[in-house]
Amino acid sequence: MKAFLVGLIFLLAVMILGVVGILLFPLLFVLAWIFRAIIMFVLVIVAVWLLGKFIIFVWEAMRKEYPPNG
């Protein structure tokens, strides 16, 4: 009788977790889209920062190579 009760409780717990998982699926789907948007935003910010660093590097190199007359 004890084994039957343990098995029944286990099946009930699996069923409850399955229902919770099904109910949370839309939330997880939306969170995945939000996470993807945040990652894209961060990558764009990093790309702009790297472009600025490259431009400053090239500008300084040109100033050292070709100093202004004066």
N, CA, C, O and CB atoms as a CASP TS submission, in Angstrom:
PFRMAT TS
TARGET T0000
AUTHOR 0000-0000-0000
METHOD Language model
MODEL 1
PARENT N/A
ATOM      1  N   MET     1       0.826  -1.198   0.000  1.00  0.00           N
ATOM      2  CA  MET     1       0.000   0.000   0.000  1.00  0.00           C
ATOM      3  C   MET     1       0.865   1.255   0.000  1.00  0.00           C
ATOM      4  O   MET     1       0.516   2.258  -0.623  1.00  0.00           O
ATOM      5  CB  MET     1      -0.937   0.002   1.208  1.00  0.00           C
ATOM      6  N   LYS     2       1.993   1.195   0.700  1.00  0.00           N
ATOM      7  CA  LYS     2       2.889   2.347   0.761  1.00  0.00           C
ATOM      8  C   LYS     2       3.476   2.661  -0.624  1.00  0.00           C
ATOM      9  O   LYS     2       3.564   3.826  -1.013  1.00  0.00           O
ATOM     10  CB  LYS     2       4.022   2.087   1.775  1.00  0.00           C
ATOM     11  N   ALA     3       3.874   1.621  -1.362  1.00  0.00           N
ATOM     12  CA  ALA     3       4.451   1.807  -2.691  1.00  0.00           C
ATOM     13  C   ALA     3       3.406   2.405  -3.643  1.00  0.00           C
ATOM     14  O   ALA     3       3.729   3.255  -4.472  1.00  0.00           O
ATOM     15  CB  ALA     3       4.983   0.461  -3.246  1.00  0.00           C
ATOM     16  N   PHE     4       2.171   1.960  -3.519  1.00  0.00           N
ATOM     17  CA  PHE     4       1.101   2.501  -4.352  1.00  0.00           C
ATOM     18  C   PHE     4       0.902   3.989  -4.084  1.00  0.00           C
ATOM     19  O   PHE     4       0.740   4.773  -5.019  1.00  0.00           O
ATOM     20  CB  PHE     4      -0.206   1.740  -4.105  1.00  0.00           C
ATOM     21  N   LEU     5       0.914   4.374  -2.827  1.00  0.00           N
ATOM     22  CA  LEU     5       0.736   5.770  -2.452  1.00  0.00           C
ATOM     23  C   LEU     5       1.894   6.629  -2.960  1.00  0.00           C
ATOM     24  O   LEU     5       1.677   7.738  -3.447  1.00  0.00           O
ATOM     25  CB  LEU     5       0.609   5.899  -0.932  1.00  0.00           C
ATOM     26  N   VAL     6       3.123   6.119  -2.848  1.00  0.00           N
ATOM     27  CA  VAL     6       4.293   6.858  -3.346  1.00  0.00           C
ATOM     28  C   VAL     6       4.200   7.017  -4.863  1.00  0.00           C
ATOM     29  O   VAL     6       4.470   8.098  -5.386  1.00  0.00           O
ATOM     30  CB  VAL     6       5.616   6.130  -2.958  1.00  0.00           C
ATOM     31  N   GLY     7       3.825   5.961  -5.569  1.00  0.00           N
ATOM     32  CA  GLY     7       3.666   6.034  -7.025  1.00  0.00           C
ATOM     33  C   GLY     7       2.586   7.010  -7.427  1.00  0.00           C
ATOM     34  O   GLY     7       2.746   7.754  -8.394  1.00  0.00           O
ATOM     35  N   LEU     8       1.481   7.013  -6.690  1.00  0.00           N
ATOM     36  CA  LEU     8       0.379   7.920  -6.975  1.00  0.00           C
ATOM     37  C   LEU     8       0.788   9.374  -6.742  1.00  0.00           C
ATOM     38  O   LEU     8       0.448  10.249  -7.539  1.00  0.00           O
ATOM     39  CB  LEU     8      -0.831   7.567  -6.113  1.00  0.00           C
ATOM     40  N   ILE     9       1.503   9.631  -5.672  1.00  0.00           N
ATOM     41  CA  ILE     9       1.986  10.987  -5.391  1.00  0.00           C
ATOM     42  C   ILE     9       2.966  11.430  -6.470  1.00  0.00           C
ATOM     43  O   ILE     9       2.939  12.585  -6.896  1.00  0.00           O
ATOM     44  CB  ILE     9       2.656  11.053  -3.999  1.00  0.00           C
ATOM     45  N   PHE    10       3.836  10.519  -6.917  1.00  0.00           N
ATOM     46  CA  PHE    10       4.790  10.860  -7.971  1.00  0.00           C
ATOM     47  C   PHE    10       4.062  11.222  -9.267  1.00  0.00           C
ATOM     48  O   PHE    10       4.376  12.233  -9.896  1.00  0.00           O
ATOM     49  CB  PHE    10       5.761   9.688  -8.216  1.00  0.00           C
ATOM     50  N   LEU    11       3.095  10.401  -9.663  1.00  0.00           N
ATOM     51  CA  LEU    11       2.343  10.696 -10.892  1.00  0.00           C
ATOM     52  C   LEU    11       1.581  12.004 -10.782  1.00  0.00           C
ATOM     53  O   LEU    11       1.500  12.756 -11.753  1.00  0.00           O
ATOM     54  CB  LEU    11       1.372   9.563 -11.207  1.00  0.00           C
ATOM     55  N   LEU    12       1.025  12.282  -9.623  1.00  0.00           N
ATOM     56  CA  LEU    12       0.320  13.536  -9.399  1.00  0.00           C
ATOM     57  C   LEU    12       1.281  14.725  -9.509  1.00  0.00           C
ATOM     58  O   LEU    12       0.938  15.748 -10.101  1.00  0.00           O
ATOM     59  CB  LEU    12      -0.364  13.526  -8.021  1.00  0.00           C
ATOM     60  N   ALA    13       2.482  14.589  -8.939  1.00  0.00           N
ATOM     61  CA  ALA    13       3.477  15.664  -9.019  1.00  0.00           C
ATOM     62  C   ALA    13       3.913  15.886 -10.459  1.00  0.00           C
ATOM     63  O   ALA    13       4.068  17.030 -10.885  1.00  0.00           O
ATOM     64  CB  ALA    13       4.698  15.341  -8.141  1.00  0.00           C
ATOM     65  N   VAL    14       4.113  14.816 -11.212  1.00  0.00           N
ATOM     66  CA  VAL    14       4.506  14.951 -12.623  1.00  0.00           C
ATOM     67  C   VAL    14       3.404  15.630 -13.413  1.00  0.00           C
ATOM     68  O   VAL    14       3.679  16.473 -14.267  1.00  0.00           O
ATOM     69  CB  VAL    14       4.830  13.573 -13.240  1.00  0.00           C
ATOM     70  N   MET    15       2.150  15.267 -13.133  1.00  0.00           N
ATOM     71  CA  MET    15       1.027  15.906 -13.819  1.00  0.00           C
ATOM     72  C   MET    15       0.951  17.396 -13.505  1.00  0.00           C
ATOM     73  O   MET    15       0.736  18.212 -14.402  1.00  0.00           O
ATOM     74  CB  MET    15      -0.281  15.228 -13.431  1.00  0.00           C
ATOM     75  N   ILE    16       1.126  17.749 -12.239  1.00  0.00           N
ATOM     76  CA  ILE    16       1.067  19.162 -11.844  1.00  0.00           C
ATOM     77  C   ILE    16       2.200  19.938 -12.501  1.00  0.00           C
ATOM     78  O   ILE    16       1.978  21.038 -13.006  1.00  0.00           O
ATOM     79  CB  ILE    16       1.139  19.306 -10.305  1.00  0.00           C
ATOM     80  N   LEU    17       3.414  19.384 -12.502  1.00  0.00           N
ATOM     81  CA  LEU    17       4.540  20.067 -13.150  1.00  0.00           C
ATOM     82  C   LEU    17       4.338  20.190 -14.657  1.00  0.00           C
ATOM     83  O   LEU    17       4.735  21.187 -15.259  1.00  0.00           O
ATOM     84  CB  LEU    17       5.842  19.323 -12.864  1.00  0.00           C
ATOM     85  N   GLY    18       3.725  19.184 -15.264  1.00  0.00           N
ATOM     86  CA  GLY    18       3.418  19.253 -16.693  1.00  0.00           C
ATOM     87  C   GLY    18       2.429  20.360 -17.011  1.00  0.00           C
ATOM     88  O   GLY    18       2.606  21.098 -17.980  1.00  0.00           O
ATOM     89  N   VAL    19       1.384  20.475 -16.193  1.00  0.00           N
ATOM     90  CA  VAL    19       0.386  21.535 -16.393  1.00  0.00           C
ATOM     91  C   VAL    19       1.022  22.907 -16.196  1.00  0.00           C
ATOM     92  O   VAL    19       0.768  23.830 -16.970  1.00  0.00           O
ATOM     93  CB  VAL    19      -0.807  21.354 -15.423  1.00  0.00           C
ATOM     94  N   VAL    20       1.851  23.042 -15.156  1.00  0.00           N
ATOM     95  CA  VAL    20       2.527  24.323 -14.917  1.00  0.00           C
ATOM     96  C   VAL    20       3.440  24.654 -16.091  1.00  0.00           C
ATOM     97  O   VAL    20       3.501  25.807 -16.519  1.00  0.00           O
ATOM     98  CB  VAL    20       3.340  24.283 -13.596  1.00  0.00           C
ATOM     99  N   GLY    21       4.153  23.655 -16.618  1.00  0.00           N
ATOM    100  CA  GLY    21       5.023  23.876 -17.776  1.00  0.00           C
ATOM    101  C   GLY    21       4.239  24.325 -18.999  1.00  0.00           C
ATOM    102  O   GLY    21       4.673  25.219 -19.725  1.00  0.00           O
ATOM    103  N   ILE    22       3.085  23.706 -19.228  1.00  0.00           N
ATOM    104  CA  ILE    22       2.245  24.101 -20.370  1.00  0.00           C
ATOM    105  C   ILE    22       1.728  25.520 -20.185  1.00  0.00           C
ATOM    106  O   ILE    22       1.677  26.294 -21.140  1.00  0.00           O
ATOM    107  CB  ILE    22       1.061  23.123 -20.544  1.00  0.00           C
ATOM    108  N   LEU    23       1.345  25.864 -18.961  1.00  0.00           N
ATOM    109  CA  LEU    23       0.829  27.207 -18.709  1.00  0.00           C
ATOM    110  C   LEU    23       1.927  28.269 -18.796  1.00  0.00           C
ATOM    111  O   LEU    23       1.653  29.414 -19.157  1.00  0.00           O
ATOM    112  CB  LEU    23       0.167  27.261 -17.340  1.00  0.00           C
ATOM    113  N   LEU    24       3.163  27.898 -18.469  1.00  0.00           N
ATOM    114  CA  LEU    24       4.257  28.859 -18.515  1.00  0.00           C
ATOM    115  C   LEU    24       4.892  28.977 -19.901  1.00  0.00           C
ATOM    116  O   LEU    24       5.721  29.861 -20.118  1.00  0.00           O
ATOM    117  CB  LEU    24       5.308  28.476 -17.511  1.00  0.00           C
ATOM    118  N   PHE    25       4.522  28.109 -20.839  1.00  0.00           N
ATOM    119  CA  PHE    25       5.139  28.148 -22.161  1.00  0.00           C
ATOM    120  C   PHE    25       5.002  29.506 -22.846  1.00  0.00           C
ATOM    121  O   PHE    25       5.991  29.996 -23.389  1.00  0.00           O
ATOM    122  CB  PHE    25       4.533  27.085 -23.032  1.00  0.00           C
ATOM    123  N   PRO    26       3.818  30.143 -22.848  1.00  0.00           N
ATOM    124  CA  PRO    26       3.738  31.474 -23.482  1.00  0.00           C
ATOM    125  C   PRO    26       4.654  32.497 -22.815  1.00  0.00           C
ATOM    126  O   PRO    26       5.251  33.333 -23.493  1.00  0.00           O
ATOM    127  CB  PRO    26       2.303  31.983 -23.444  1.00  0.00           C
ATOM    128  N   LEU    27       4.764  32.432 -21.497  1.00  0.00           N
ATOM    129  CA  LEU    27       5.657  33.344 -20.792  1.00  0.00           C
ATOM    130  C   LEU    27       7.108  33.107 -21.208  1.00  0.00           C
ATOM    131  O   LEU    27       7.849  34.058 -21.459  1.00  0.00           O
ATOM    132  CB  LEU    27       5.504  33.179 -19.273  1.00  0.00           C
ATOM    133  N   LEU    28       7.505  31.861 -21.279  1.00  0.00           N
ATOM    134  CA  LEU    28       8.879  31.547 -21.702  1.00  0.00           C
ATOM    135  C   LEU    28       9.119  31.966 -23.144  1.00  0.00           C
ATOM    136  O   LEU    28      10.211  32.416 -23.489  1.00  0.00           O
ATOM    137  CB  LEU    28       9.163  30.045 -21.541  1.00  0.00           C
ATOM    138  N   PHE    29       8.113  31.823 -23.978  1.00  0.00           N
ATOM    139  CA  PHE    29       8.223  32.237 -25.383  1.00  0.00           C
ATOM    140  C   PHE    29       8.441  33.750 -25.477  1.00  0.00           C
ATOM    141  O   PHE    29       9.297  34.209 -26.234  1.00  0.00           O
ATOM    142  CB  PHE    29       6.951  31.827 -26.175  1.00  0.00           C
ATOM    143  N   VAL    30       7.672  34.517 -24.714  1.00  0.00           N
ATOM    144  CA  VAL    30       7.816  35.977 -24.708  1.00  0.00           C
ATOM    145  C   VAL    30       9.162  36.378 -24.117  1.00  0.00           C
ATOM    146  O   VAL    30       9.819  37.283 -24.632  1.00  0.00           O
ATOM    147  CB  VAL    30       6.668  36.634 -23.911  1.00  0.00           C
ATOM    148  N   LEU    31       9.579  35.714 -23.042  1.00  0.00           N
ATOM    149  CA  LEU    31      10.877  36.024 -22.440  1.00  0.00           C
ATOM    150  C   LEU    31      12.015  35.746 -23.413  1.00  0.00           C
ATOM    151  O   LEU    31      13.009  36.473 -23.425  1.00  0.00           O
ATOM    152  CB  LEU    31      11.077  35.214 -21.158  1.00  0.00           C
ATOM    153  N   ALA    32      11.883  34.709 -24.224  1.00  0.00           N
ATOM    154  CA  ALA    32      12.917  34.410 -25.217  1.00  0.00           C
ATOM    155  C   ALA    32      13.014  35.550 -26.240  1.00  0.00           C
ATOM    156  O   ALA    32      14.117  35.935 -26.627  1.00  0.00           O
ATOM    157  CB  ALA    32      12.613  33.063 -25.932  1.00  0.00           C
ATOM    158  N   TRP    33      11.878  36.089 -26.677  1.00  0.00           N
ATOM    159  CA  TRP    33      11.893  37.205 -27.630  1.00  0.00           C
ATOM    160  C   TRP    33      12.497  38.456 -26.996  1.00  0.00           C
ATOM    161  O   TRP    33      13.265  39.173 -27.637  1.00  0.00           O
ATOM    162  CB  TRP    33      10.468  37.505 -28.133  1.00  0.00           C
ATOM    163  N   ILE    34      12.152  38.711 -25.747  1.00  0.00           N
ATOM    164  CA  ILE    34      12.710  39.881 -25.052  1.00  0.00           C
ATOM    165  C   ILE    34      14.219  39.721 -24.889  1.00  0.00           C
ATOM    166  O   ILE    34      14.976  40.669 -25.098  1.00  0.00           O
ATOM    167  CB  ILE    34      12.036  40.073 -23.665  1.00  0.00           C
ATOM    168  N   PHE    35      14.648  38.520 -24.515  1.00  0.00           N
ATOM    169  CA  PHE    35      16.080  38.257 -24.358  1.00  0.00           C
ATOM    170  C   PHE    35      16.813  38.440 -25.690  1.00  0.00           C
ATOM    171  O   PHE    35      17.911  38.995 -25.726  1.00  0.00           O
ATOM    172  CB  PHE    35      16.311  36.831 -23.813  1.00  0.00           C
ATOM    173  N   ARG    36      16.210  37.977 -26.770  1.00  0.00           N
ATOM    174  CA  ARG    36      16.818  38.135 -28.096  1.00  0.00           C
ATOM    175  C   ARG    36      16.935  39.622 -28.461  1.00  0.00           C
ATOM    176  O   ARG    36      17.948  40.043 -29.019  1.00  0.00           O
ATOM    177  CB  ARG    36      15.984  37.381 -29.168  1.00  0.00           C
ATOM    178  N   ALA    37      15.908  40.411 -28.149  1.00  0.00           N
ATOM    179  CA  ALA    37      15.947  41.843 -28.444  1.00  0.00           C
ATOM    180  C   ALA    37      17.033  42.541 -27.623  1.00  0.00           C
ATOM    181  O   ALA    37      17.728  43.419 -28.134  1.00  0.00           O
ATOM    182  CB  ALA    37      14.578  42.484 -28.166  1.00  0.00           C
ATOM    183  N   ILE    38      17.180  42.156 -26.358  1.00  0.00           N
ATOM    184  CA  ILE    38      18.223  42.751 -25.512  1.00  0.00           C
ATOM    185  C   ILE    38      19.604  42.413 -26.052  1.00  0.00           C
ATOM    186  O   ILE    38      20.476  43.280 -26.108  1.00  0.00           O
ATOM    187  CB  ILE    38      18.089  42.264 -24.056  1.00  0.00           C
ATOM    188  N   ILE    39      19.809  41.170 -26.446  1.00  0.00           N
ATOM    189  CA  ILE    39      21.106  40.757 -27.009  1.00  0.00           C
ATOM    190  C   ILE    39      21.408  41.543 -28.285  1.00  0.00           C
ATOM    191  O   ILE    39      22.537  41.995 -28.477  1.00  0.00           O
ATOM    192  CB  ILE    39      21.113  39.232 -27.306  1.00  0.00           C
ATOM    193  N   MET    40      20.416  41.710 -29.152  1.00  0.00           N
ATOM    194  CA  MET    40      20.628  42.466 -30.394  1.00  0.00           C
ATOM    195  C   MET    40      20.984  43.919 -30.073  1.00  0.00           C
ATOM    196  O   MET    40      21.880  44.488 -30.696  1.00  0.00           O
ATOM    197  CB  MET    40      19.363  42.407 -31.295  1.00  0.00           C
ATOM    198  N   PHE    41      20.290  44.519 -29.107  1.00  0.00           N
ATOM    199  CA  PHE    41      20.553  45.899 -28.719  1.00  0.00           C
ATOM    200  C   PHE    41      21.983  46.039 -28.200  1.00  0.00           C
ATOM    201  O   PHE    41      22.690  46.975 -28.573  1.00  0.00           O
ATOM    202  CB  PHE    41      19.544  46.362 -27.650  1.00  0.00           C
ATOM    203  N   VAL    42      22.406  45.120 -27.349  1.00  0.00           N
ATOM    204  CA  VAL    42      23.765  45.166 -26.800  1.00  0.00           C
ATOM    205  C   VAL    42      24.801  44.996 -27.914  1.00  0.00           C
ATOM    206  O   VAL    42      25.823  45.682 -27.909  1.00  0.00           O
ATOM    207  CB  VAL    42      23.951  44.070 -25.725  1.00  0.00           C
ATOM    208  N   LEU    43      24.555  44.103 -28.857  1.00  0.00           N
ATOM    209  CA  LEU    43      25.501  43.914 -29.958  1.00  0.00           C
ATOM    210  C   LEU    43      25.603  45.162 -30.832  1.00  0.00           C
ATOM    211  O   LEU    43      26.689  45.499 -31.303  1.00  0.00           O
ATOM    212  CB  LEU    43      25.086  42.717 -30.810  1.00  0.00           C
ATOM    213  N   VAL    44      24.485  45.848 -31.053  1.00  0.00           N
ATOM    214  CA  VAL    44      24.523  47.095 -31.831  1.00  0.00           C
ATOM    215  C   VAL    44      25.330  48.154 -31.082  1.00  0.00           C
ATOM    216  O   VAL    44      26.139  48.852 -31.692  1.00  0.00           O
ATOM    217  CB  VAL    44      23.085  47.614 -32.115  1.00  0.00           C
ATOM    218  N   ILE    45      25.125  48.284 -29.776  1.00  0.00           N
ATOM    219  CA  ILE    45      25.878  49.253 -28.977  1.00  0.00           C
ATOM    220  C   ILE    45      27.370  48.949 -29.032  1.00  0.00           C
ATOM    221  O   ILE    45      28.180  49.863 -29.188  1.00  0.00           O
ATOM    222  CB  ILE    45      25.390  49.248 -27.517  1.00  0.00           C
ATOM    223  N   VAL    46      27.741  47.681 -28.907  1.00  0.00           N
ATOM    224  CA  VAL    46      29.156  47.293 -28.963  1.00  0.00           C
ATOM    225  C   VAL    46      29.739  47.568 -30.345  1.00  0.00           C
ATOM    226  O   VAL    46      30.886  48.001 -30.455  1.00  0.00           O
ATOM    227  CB  VAL    46      29.324  45.804 -28.606  1.00  0.00           C
ATOM    228  N   ALA    47      28.966  47.324 -31.399  1.00  0.00           N
ATOM    229  CA  ALA    47      29.448  47.582 -32.752  1.00  0.00           C
ATOM    230  C   ALA    47      29.701  49.077 -32.966  1.00  0.00           C
ATOM    231  O   ALA    47      30.710  49.452 -33.563  1.00  0.00           O
ATOM    232  CB  ALA    47      28.438  47.061 -33.787  1.00  0.00           C
ATOM    233  N   VAL    48      28.802  49.925 -32.486  1.00  0.00           N
ATOM    234  CA  VAL    48      28.989  51.371 -32.617  1.00  0.00           C
ATOM    235  C   VAL    48      30.208  51.819 -31.823  1.00  0.00           C
ATOM    236  O   VAL    48      30.979  52.658 -32.288  1.00  0.00           O
ATOM    237  CB  VAL    48      27.733  52.130 -32.142  1.00  0.00           C
ATOM    238  N   TRP    49      30.385  51.264 -30.629  1.00  0.00           N
ATOM    239  CA  TRP    49      31.551  51.606 -29.801  1.00  0.00           C
ATOM    240  C   TRP    49      32.849  51.196 -30.499  1.00  0.00           C
ATOM    241  O   TRP    49      33.810  51.965 -30.520  1.00  0.00           O
ATOM    242  CB  TRP    49      31.454  50.921 -28.416  1.00  0.00           C
ATOM    243  N   LEU    50      32.882  49.995 -31.067  1.00  0.00           N
ATOM    244  CA  LEU    50      34.083  49.538 -31.773  1.00  0.00           C
ATOM    245  C   LEU    50      34.361  50.396 -33.010  1.00  0.00           C
ATOM    246  O   LEU    50      35.521  50.666 -33.320  1.00  0.00           O
ATOM    247  CB  LEU    50      33.932  48.063 -32.180  1.00  0.00           C
ATOM    248  N   LEU    51      33.327  50.822 -33.709  1.00  0.00           N
ATOM    249  CA  LEU    51      33.510  51.705 -34.855  1.00  0.00           C
ATOM    250  C   LEU    51      34.127  53.023 -34.420  1.00  0.00           C
ATOM    251  O   LEU    51      35.035  53.537 -35.074  1.00  0.00           O
ATOM    252  CB  LEU    51      32.176  51.953 -35.564  1.00  0.00           C
ATOM    253  N   GLY    52      33.636  53.569 -33.317  1.00  0.00           N
ATOM    254  CA  GLY    52      34.203  54.819 -32.797  1.00  0.00           C
ATOM    255  C   GLY    52      35.661  54.646 -32.394  1.00  0.00           C
ATOM    256  O   GLY    52      36.488  55.511 -32.683  1.00  0.00           O
ATOM    257  N   LYS    53      35.988  53.536 -31.726  1.00  0.00           N
ATOM    258  CA  LYS    53      37.374  53.276 -31.341  1.00  0.00           C
ATOM    259  C   LYS    53      38.272  53.172 -32.581  1.00  0.00           C
ATOM    260  O   LYS    53      39.392  53.683 -32.582  1.00  0.00           O
ATOM    261  CB  LYS    53      37.465  51.980 -30.505  1.00  0.00           C
ATOM    262  N   PHE    54      37.781  52.515 -33.627  1.00  0.00           N
ATOM    263  CA  PHE    54      38.555  52.367 -34.860  1.00  0.00           C
ATOM    264  C   PHE    54      38.783  53.722 -35.521  1.00  0.00           C
ATOM    265  O   PHE    54      39.883  54.007 -35.995  1.00  0.00           O
ATOM    266  CB  PHE    54      37.840  51.417 -35.835  1.00  0.00           C
ATOM    267  N   ILE    55      37.754  54.551 -35.554  1.00  0.00           N
ATOM    268  CA  ILE    55      37.889  55.872 -36.170  1.00  0.00           C
ATOM    269  C   ILE    55      38.896  56.715 -35.396  1.00  0.00           C
ATOM    270  O   ILE    55      39.728  57.393 -35.999  1.00  0.00           O
ATOM    271  CB  ILE    55      36.522  56.590 -36.229  1.00  0.00           C
ATOM    272  N   ILE    56      38.829  56.679 -34.064  1.00  0.00           N
ATOM    273  CA  ILE    56      39.791  57.439 -33.255  1.00  0.00           C
ATOM    274  C   ILE    56      41.207  56.912 -33.480  1.00  0.00           C
ATOM    275  O   ILE    56      42.149  57.698 -33.575  1.00  0.00           O
ATOM    276  CB  ILE    56      39.424  57.361 -31.752  1.00  0.00           C
ATOM    277  N   PHE    57      41.364  55.599 -33.566  1.00  0.00           N
ATOM    278  CA  PHE    57      42.676  55.002 -33.811  1.00  0.00           C
ATOM    279  C   PHE    57      43.250  55.456 -35.154  1.00  0.00           C
ATOM    280  O   PHE    57      44.416  55.840 -35.239  1.00  0.00           O
ATOM    281  CB  PHE    57      42.578  53.473 -33.772  1.00  0.00           C
ATOM    282  N   VAL    58      42.429  55.410 -36.192  1.00  0.00           N
ATOM    283  CA  VAL    58      42.879  55.833 -37.528  1.00  0.00           C
ATOM    284  C   VAL    58      43.184  57.327 -37.526  1.00  0.00           C
ATOM    285  O   VAL    58      44.179  57.748 -38.117  1.00  0.00           O
ATOM    286  CB  VAL    58      41.807  55.504 -38.604  1.00  0.00           C
ATOM    287  N   TRP    59      42.357  58.130 -36.881  1.00  0.00           N
ATOM    288  CA  TRP    59      42.560  59.576 -36.813  1.00  0.00           C
ATOM    289  C   TRP    59      43.897  59.905 -36.152  1.00  0.00           C
ATOM    290  O   TRP    59      44.654  60.735 -36.657  1.00  0.00           O
ATOM    291  CB  TRP    59      41.407  60.245 -36.045  1.00  0.00           C
ATOM    292  N   GLU    60      44.189  59.254 -35.019  1.00  0.00           N
ATOM    293  CA  GLU    60      45.459  59.489 -34.319  1.00  0.00           C
ATOM    294  C   GLU    60      46.638  59.036 -35.166  1.00  0.00           C
ATOM    295  O   GLU    60      47.671  59.705 -35.198  1.00  0.00           O
ATOM    296  CB  GLU    60      45.475  58.759 -32.967  1.00  0.00           C
ATOM    297  N   ALA    61      46.496  57.916 -35.847  1.00  0.00           N
ATOM    298  CA  ALA    61      47.583  57.432 -36.701  1.00  0.00           C
ATOM    299  C   ALA    61      47.841  58.413 -37.847  1.00  0.00           C
ATOM    300  O   ALA    61      48.993  58.651 -38.211  1.00  0.00           O
ATOM    301  CB  ALA    61      47.251  56.029 -37.261  1.00  0.00           C
ATOM    302  N   MET    62      46.787  58.974 -38.410  1.00  0.00           N
ATOM    303  CA  MET    62      46.960  59.940 -39.502  1.00  0.00           C
ATOM    304  C   MET    62      47.588  61.229 -38.987  1.00  0.00           C
ATOM    305  O   MET    62      48.405  61.835 -39.679  1.00  0.00           O
ATOM    306  CB  MET    62      45.609  60.242 -40.178  1.00  0.00           C
ATOM    307  N   ARG    63      47.216  61.658 -37.778  1.00  0.00           N
ATOM    308  CA  ARG    63      47.800  62.884 -37.221  1.00  0.00           C
ATOM    309  C   ARG    63      49.293  62.714 -36.959  1.00  0.00           C
ATOM    310  O   ARG    63      50.060  63.659 -37.140  1.00  0.00           O
ATOM    311  CB  ARG    63      47.082  63.277 -35.923  1.00  0.00           C
ATOM    312  N   LYS    64      49.716  61.524 -36.536  1.00  0.00           N
ATOM    313  CA  LYS    64      51.137  61.272 -36.286  1.00  0.00           C
ATOM    314  C   LYS    64      51.902  61.168 -37.589  1.00  0.00           C
ATOM    315  O   LYS    64      53.043  61.621 -37.677  1.00  0.00           O
ATOM    316  CB  LYS    64      51.324  59.994 -35.467  1.00  0.00           C
ATOM    317  N   GLU    65      51.285  60.576 -38.603  1.00  0.00           N
ATOM    318  CA  GLU    65      51.959  60.379 -39.893  1.00  0.00           C
ATOM    319  C   GLU    65      52.026  61.687 -40.679  1.00  0.00           C
ATOM    320  O   GLU    65      53.049  62.009 -41.284  1.00  0.00           O
ATOM    321  CB  GLU    65      51.232  59.300 -40.722  1.00  0.00           C
ATOM    322  N   TYR    66      50.959  62.412 -40.664  1.00  0.00           N
ATOM    323  CA  TYR    66      50.876  63.672 -41.415  1.00  0.00           C
ATOM    324  C   TYR    66      50.544  64.817 -40.462  1.00  0.00           C
ATOM    325  O   TYR    66      49.379  65.206 -40.366  1.00  0.00           O
ATOM    326  CB  TYR    66      49.808  63.577 -42.547  1.00  0.00           C
ATOM    327  N   PRO    67      51.520  65.363 -39.763  1.00  0.00           N
ATOM    328  CA  PRO    67      51.215  66.483 -38.838  1.00  0.00           C
ATOM    329  C   PRO    67      50.771  67.724 -39.602  1.00  0.00           C
ATOM    330  O   PRO    67      51.206  67.953 -40.731  1.00  0.00           O
ATOM    331  CB  PRO    67      52.449  66.823 -37.968  1.00  0.00           C
ATOM    332  N   PRO    68      49.903  68.526 -38.984  1.00  0.00           N
ATOM    333  CA  PRO    68      49.432  69.742 -39.681  1.00  0.00           C
ATOM    334  C   PRO    68      50.549  70.763 -39.812  1.00  0.00           C
ATOM    335  O   PRO    68      51.427  70.858 -38.954  1.00  0.00           O
ATOM    336  CB  PRO    68      48.238  70.370 -38.935  1.00  0.00           C
ATOM    337  N   ASN    69      50.506  71.522 -40.893  1.00  0.00           N
ATOM    338  CA  ASN    69      51.511  72.567 -41.117  1.00  0.00           C
ATOM    339  C   ASN    69      51.203  73.739 -40.185  1.00  0.00           C
ATOM    340  O   ASN    69      50.058  74.179 -40.076  1.00  0.00           O
ATOM    341  CB  ASN    69      51.528  73.032 -42.623  1.00  0.00           C
ATOM    342  N   GLY    70      52.228  74.226 -39.529  1.00  0.00           N
ATOM    343  CA  GLY    70      51.964  75.371 -38.696  1.00  0.00           C
ATOM    344  C   GLY    70      52.967  75.624 -37.677  1.00  0.00           C
ATOM    345  O   GLY    70      52.841  76.577 -36.910  1.00  0.00           O
TER
END
